[in-house]
Short mmCIF file of C-alpha atoms in Angstrom, two decimals:
data_model
loop_
_atom_site.label_atom_id
_atom_site.label_comp_id
_atom_site.label_asym_id
_atom_site.label_seq_id
_atom_site.Cartn_x
_atom_site.Cartn_y
_atom_site.Cartn_z
CA MET A 1 -24.18 -76.19 -44.97
CA ARG A 2 -23.96 -76.75 -48.69
CA TRP A 3 -20.23 -78.02 -48.38
CA PHE A 4 -21.52 -80.73 -45.66
CA LEU A 5 -24.18 -81.57 -48.42
CA SER A 6 -21.77 -82.03 -51.22
CA GLY A 7 -19.10 -83.88 -48.79
CA ALA A 8 -22.09 -86.56 -47.79
CA ALA A 9 -23.33 -86.85 -51.48
CA ALA A 10 -19.76 -87.56 -52.54
CA VAL A 11 -19.39 -89.99 -49.81
CA LEU A 12 -22.53 -91.86 -50.51
CA LEU A 13 -21.60 -91.98 -54.06
CA VAL A 14 -18.40 -93.36 -53.37
CA VAL A 15 -20.09 -96.00 -51.32
CA ILE A 16 -22.63 -97.14 -53.59
CA SER A 17 -20.14 -97.27 -56.23
CA ALA A 18 -17.88 -99.55 -53.77
CA LEU A 19 -20.76 -101.77 -53.17
CA SER A 20 -21.79 -101.98 -57.11
CA TYR A 21 -18.20 -103.15 -57.96
CA PHE A 22 -18.33 -105.74 -55.34
CA ALA A 23 -21.69 -106.93 -56.19
CA PHE A 24 -21.12 -107.29 -59.81
CA THR A 25 -17.90 -109.24 -59.07
CA ALA A 26 -19.32 -111.30 -56.38
CA GLN A 27 -20.68 -114.73 -57.35
CA LEU A 28 -24.21 -115.07 -57.81
CA GLY A 29 -25.85 -116.24 -54.64
CA SER A 30 -23.22 -115.12 -52.42
CA GLN A 31 -24.37 -113.38 -49.17
CA PHE A 32 -22.72 -110.20 -49.92
CA LEU A 33 -24.95 -109.74 -52.99
CA GLY A 34 -27.91 -110.59 -50.68
CA VAL A 35 -26.97 -107.66 -48.59
CA PHE A 36 -26.45 -105.20 -51.13
CA GLN A 37 -29.99 -105.88 -53.02
CA ILE A 38 -31.45 -105.22 -49.82
CA LEU A 39 -29.16 -102.00 -49.12
CA ALA A 40 -29.31 -100.52 -52.57
CA PRO A 41 -32.80 -99.04 -52.56
CA SER A 42 -32.42 -97.44 -49.28
CA LEU A 43 -28.86 -96.07 -50.24
CA ALA A 44 -30.30 -94.68 -53.64
CA THR A 45 -33.13 -92.85 -51.94
CA ILE A 46 -30.74 -91.19 -49.41
CA LEU A 47 -28.41 -90.37 -52.31
CA THR A 48 -31.56 -88.58 -54.03
CA ALA A 49 -32.39 -86.81 -50.95
CA VAL A 50 -28.93 -85.63 -50.21
CA VAL A 51 -28.66 -84.31 -53.95
CA ALA A 52 -31.94 -82.57 -53.94
CA LEU A 53 -30.95 -80.69 -50.42
CA MET A 54 -27.66 -79.69 -52.22
CA ILE A 55 -29.59 -78.11 -54.90
CA TYR A 56 -32.25 -76.48 -52.60
CA ALA A 57 -29.37 -75.06 -50.41
CA SER A 58 -27.08 -74.02 -53.37
CA GLN A 59 -30.36 -71.90 -55.05
CA GLN A 60 -30.90 -70.47 -51.38
CA ALA A 61 -27.28 -69.29 -51.17
CA THR A 62 -27.29 -67.72 -54.32
CA GLN A 63 -30.31 -66.01 -53.53
CA ARG A 64 -29.15 -64.60 -50.68
CA LEU A 65 -25.94 -63.42 -52.45
CA TRP A 66 -28.01 -61.60 -54.82
CA LEU A 67 -30.17 -60.08 -52.37
CA ASP A 68 -26.84 -59.07 -50.10
CA ALA A 69 -25.40 -57.60 -53.75
CA LYS A 70 -28.81 -55.70 -54.30
CA GLN A 71 -29.11 -54.43 -50.72
CA ASP A 72 -24.92 -53.16 -50.77
CA ASP A 73 -25.67 -51.39 -54.02
CA GLU A 74 -28.92 -49.63 -52.81
CA LYS A 75 -26.82 -48.43 -49.79
CA ALA A 76 -24.22 -47.16 -51.71
CA ARG A 77 -26.73 -44.93 -53.75
CA LEU A 78 -28.26 -43.85 -50.87
CA ALA A 79 -24.68 -43.12 -49.32
CA SER A 80 -24.03 -41.01 -52.58
CA THR A 81 -27.45 -39.08 -52.18
CA ILE A 82 -27.02 -38.22 -48.39
CA TYR A 83 -23.32 -37.29 -49.16
CA LYS A 84 -24.55 -34.89 -52.02
CA GLU A 85 -27.42 -33.38 -49.43
CA ILE A 86 -24.99 -32.77 -46.76
CA LYS A 87 -22.26 -31.13 -49.10
CA SER A 88 -24.93 -29.06 -50.26
CA ALA A 89 -26.44 -27.93 -47.01
CA GLU A 90 -22.80 -27.06 -46.11
CA ASN A 91 -22.45 -24.70 -49.26
CA ALA A 92 -25.85 -23.25 -48.26
CA ILE A 93 -24.93 -22.43 -44.45
CA GLU A 94 -21.55 -21.16 -45.16
CA LYS A 95 -22.88 -18.71 -47.61
CA ILE A 96 -25.74 -17.78 -44.96
CA ARG A 97 -22.75 -17.17 -42.53
CA ALA A 98 -20.87 -15.01 -45.04
CA LYS A 99 -23.76 -12.83 -45.70
CA ASN A 100 -24.67 -12.59 -42.05
CA ILE A 101 -21.25 -11.54 -41.56
CA GLU A 102 -21.45 -8.72 -43.87
CA LYS A 103 -24.39 -7.43 -42.68
CA ILE A 104 -22.81 -7.18 -39.17
CA GLN A 105 -20.36 -5.08 -40.44
CA ARG A 106 -22.43 -2.83 -42.43
CA TYR A 107 -25.26 -2.08 -40.15
CA GLY A 108 -24.39 -3.92 -36.79
CA PRO A 109 -25.45 -6.89 -34.85
CA ASN A 110 -29.06 -6.18 -34.54
CA SER A 111 -30.14 -5.33 -38.13
CA PHE A 112 -30.24 -8.73 -39.55
CA SER A 113 -31.96 -12.00 -39.58
CA LEU A 114 -29.72 -15.17 -39.65
CA ILE A 115 -31.96 -16.77 -42.06
CA ASN A 116 -34.56 -15.13 -44.05
CA GLU A 117 -36.47 -15.19 -47.43
CA THR A 118 -33.56 -14.57 -49.60
CA ALA A 119 -31.50 -17.38 -48.05
CA PRO A 120 -30.33 -20.27 -50.30
CA PRO A 121 -32.26 -23.53 -49.84
CA ILE A 122 -30.28 -25.60 -47.31
CA LEU A 123 -31.93 -29.06 -47.39
CA PRO A 124 -34.56 -29.06 -49.66
CA TYR A 125 -34.35 -33.01 -49.91
CA GLU A 126 -33.95 -35.15 -46.73
CA SER A 127 -32.85 -38.89 -47.24
CA TRP A 128 -30.76 -39.41 -43.87
CA THR A 129 -33.85 -39.72 -41.44
CA LYS A 130 -35.53 -42.32 -43.01
CA ASN A 131 -32.63 -44.42 -44.18
CA LYS A 132 -30.24 -43.87 -41.19
CA HIS A 133 -30.65 -47.25 -39.83
CA LEU A 134 -29.31 -49.02 -42.87
CA PHE A 135 -26.17 -47.29 -41.82
CA VAL A 136 -26.01 -48.25 -38.18
CA GLY A 137 -23.52 -51.28 -38.71
CA ALA A 138 -21.82 -49.47 -41.78
CA LEU A 139 -20.45 -46.73 -39.78
CA SER A 140 -19.00 -46.35 -36.51
CA SER A 141 -20.96 -44.89 -33.54
CA GLU A 142 -18.97 -41.85 -33.72
CA HIS A 143 -19.26 -40.98 -37.28
CA PHE A 144 -22.97 -42.11 -37.04
CA ASP A 145 -23.53 -39.77 -34.34
CA THR A 146 -21.41 -36.76 -36.24
CA ILE A 147 -23.34 -37.05 -39.28
CA ASP A 148 -26.91 -37.39 -37.60
CA GLN A 149 -26.19 -34.26 -35.61
CA SER A 150 -25.21 -32.18 -38.55
CA PHE A 151 -28.23 -33.55 -40.27
CA GLU A 152 -30.66 -32.64 -37.58
CA ALA A 153 -29.04 -29.13 -37.39
CA ALA A 154 -29.67 -28.84 -41.17
CA ILE A 155 -33.33 -30.00 -40.81
CA GLN A 156 -33.90 -27.07 -38.47
CA ALA A 157 -32.34 -24.41 -40.72
CA GLU A 158 -34.35 -25.43 -43.13
CA ASP A 159 -37.63 -25.35 -41.48
CA CYS A 160 -36.41 -21.55 -40.66
CA ARG A 161 -35.94 -20.90 -44.41
CA ALA A 162 -39.08 -22.25 -45.10
CA TRP A 163 -40.75 -20.39 -42.18
CA ALA A 164 -39.18 -17.14 -43.48
CA LEU A 165 -40.27 -17.38 -47.12
CA ASP A 166 -43.85 -18.55 -45.96
CA LEU A 167 -43.77 -15.69 -43.88
CA PHE A 168 -42.72 -13.36 -46.60
CA ARG A 169 -45.23 -14.56 -49.33
CA TYR A 170 -48.07 -14.19 -46.81
CA GLN A 171 -47.00 -10.50 -45.94
CA ALA A 172 -46.32 -9.40 -49.77
CA GLN A 173 -49.90 -11.07 -50.23
CA GLU A 174 -51.47 -8.66 -47.49
CA LYS A 175 -49.46 -5.94 -48.74
CA ALA A 176 -50.78 -6.34 -52.45
CA ARG A 177 -54.32 -6.54 -50.79
CA ALA A 178 -54.15 -3.74 -48.76
CA ARG A 179 -52.62 -1.47 -51.43
CA VAL A 180 -55.52 -2.37 -53.95
CA ASP A 181 -58.07 -1.70 -51.24
CA ALA A 182 -56.73 1.34 -50.36
CA VAL A 183 -56.29 2.44 -54.14
CA ASN A 184 -60.03 1.68 -54.46
CA SER A 185 -61.03 3.62 -51.74
CA LEU A 186 -58.71 6.45 -52.82
CA THR A 187 -60.67 6.50 -56.19
CA LYS A 188 -63.85 6.20 -55.11
CA GLU A 189 -63.71 9.54 -52.70
CA LEU A 190 -62.25 11.41 -55.41
CA VAL A 191 -65.06 10.55 -57.68
CA VAL A 192 -67.53 11.40 -55.11
CA GLU A 193 -65.77 14.87 -54.55
CA ARG A 194 -65.60 15.25 -58.50
CA LEU A 195 -69.43 14.40 -58.57
CA ARG A 196 -70.49 16.60 -55.69
CA ALA A 197 -68.38 19.35 -57.61
CA SER A 198 -70.38 18.82 -60.58
CA LYS A 199 -73.56 19.23 -58.74
CA GLY A 200 -72.54 22.38 -57.22
CA HIS A 201 -71.90 20.94 -53.38
CA PRO A 202 -68.82 22.23 -51.81
CA THR A 203 -65.83 20.09 -51.78
CA VAL A 204 -62.56 19.69 -49.97
CA PRO A 205 -60.77 23.31 -50.60
CA GLY A 206 -58.43 23.00 -53.39
CA LEU A 207 -58.73 19.54 -53.98
CA LEU A 208 -60.31 19.92 -57.68
CA ASP A 209 -57.80 23.29 -58.06
CA ASP A 210 -54.77 20.50 -57.63
CA GLY A 211 -56.01 17.80 -59.98
CA ILE A 212 -57.79 14.67 -59.15
CA ASP A 213 -55.55 12.67 -61.14
CA ASN A 214 -52.15 14.18 -59.61
CA ILE A 215 -53.46 13.72 -56.00
CA LYS A 216 -54.52 10.33 -57.25
CA ASP A 217 -50.96 9.50 -58.46
CA ALA A 218 -49.19 11.25 -55.40
CA CYS A 219 -51.35 9.11 -52.97
CA GLU A 220 -50.22 6.04 -54.51
CA LYS A 221 -46.71 6.38 -54.76
CA GLU A 222 -46.80 7.60 -50.92
CA PHE A 223 -48.88 4.64 -49.95
CA TYR A 224 -46.41 2.18 -51.91
CA ARG A 225 -43.20 4.13 -50.24
CA LEU A 226 -44.85 3.38 -46.89
CA THR A 227 -45.59 -0.35 -47.47
CA SER A 228 -43.44 -2.03 -49.94
CA LEU A 229 -40.13 -1.40 -48.82
CA PRO A 230 -38.79 -4.86 -47.44
CA SER A 231 -37.80 -3.50 -43.88
CA GLU A 232 -41.47 -3.35 -43.52
CA ILE A 233 -41.76 -7.31 -43.36
CA PHE A 234 -42.56 -8.45 -40.22
CA VAL A 235 -39.94 -11.05 -38.72
CA PRO A 236 -40.57 -12.68 -35.58
CA LYS A 237 -37.76 -13.01 -32.91
CA GLU A 238 -38.10 -16.48 -32.31
CA LEU A 239 -37.47 -17.24 -36.24
CA GLY A 240 -33.99 -15.52 -35.44
CA ASP A 241 -33.32 -17.31 -32.36
CA ARG A 242 -33.92 -20.76 -33.94
CA ALA A 243 -32.06 -19.83 -37.02
CA GLU A 244 -29.03 -18.72 -34.61
CA GLN A 245 -29.28 -22.04 -33.25
CA ALA A 246 -29.57 -24.36 -36.11
CA LEU A 247 -26.27 -22.47 -37.57
CA GLY A 248 -24.61 -22.76 -34.43
CA SER A 249 -25.36 -26.63 -34.25
CA PHE A 250 -24.42 -27.38 -37.98
CA LYS A 251 -20.90 -29.01 -38.01
CA PRO A 252 -19.43 -29.45 -41.49
CA ILE A 253 -18.43 -33.05 -42.02
CA ILE A 254 -17.59 -33.56 -45.52
CA ASN A 255 -13.83 -32.90 -44.70
CA THR A 256 -13.96 -35.01 -41.45
CA PRO A 257 -13.42 -38.61 -40.94
CA ALA A 258 -17.14 -39.11 -40.66
CA GLY A 259 -17.43 -37.67 -44.06
CA GLN A 260 -14.54 -40.03 -45.57
CA ALA A 261 -16.27 -42.84 -44.11
CA LEU A 262 -19.50 -42.07 -45.65
CA LYS A 263 -17.78 -41.49 -48.76
CA GLN A 264 -16.32 -44.87 -48.89
CA LEU A 265 -19.86 -46.13 -48.68
CA CYS A 266 -20.86 -44.46 -52.06
CA ARG A 267 -18.22 -46.80 -53.93
CA GLY A 268 -18.92 -46.03 -57.81
CA TYR A 269 -21.51 -43.78 -57.69
CA SER A 270 -20.90 -40.01 -58.75
CA LEU A 271 -20.47 -37.48 -56.06
#
């Protein structure tokens, strides 16, 4: 469009220049001069409109180029972020798998959870889901699907990690609350026994002879042993099943053609 308007303006300029030349060289009162005087205002108006359209089209083209460049830069920045996220997820999942293999070798296949509260962060930030529409045309359908499936598995794995962490924190708080309640109850009972003894009432045989403080310390240690071991934390079977499914579905992509295609979209952004 811009080239067409530029060519049209050039043609009209040549026509007007030619007509002007003949008008100045023609004799006054000639027929050609009369025709020129009639056509000149119209031609000038047309030329002005063409030039204005040309300027407008040039501005619009420049604006489109600027927007396209900005969009391409934003896509490259997002591609770099997504590349880093999936690479971090691969490293975390590899560590979890290695740790699980070690547990299986030491304790057997039924003595571990695939993802627990000690697992490293898998996908704390997830940029793919809300931005993947920008890469529909930039990646082949095969590469797009590969990346999408890996991210879906990583999201599920991260959800399992968050679930395990929330479960651990909740149970740790419940243990702390139960221990404080038990200690308070034991202390109350011992105080009552000491008070009964001071008033001459019968008490639990041997209780005061063994020493109330010693009994209290021994009871606290036993209660701590029974309730504070990590093995006492409840882990639902559903968590292990979902974690196993997530780790089984996750496929590394960094060293695959899909990963290389994503890497090329990063341009100059650091990886």
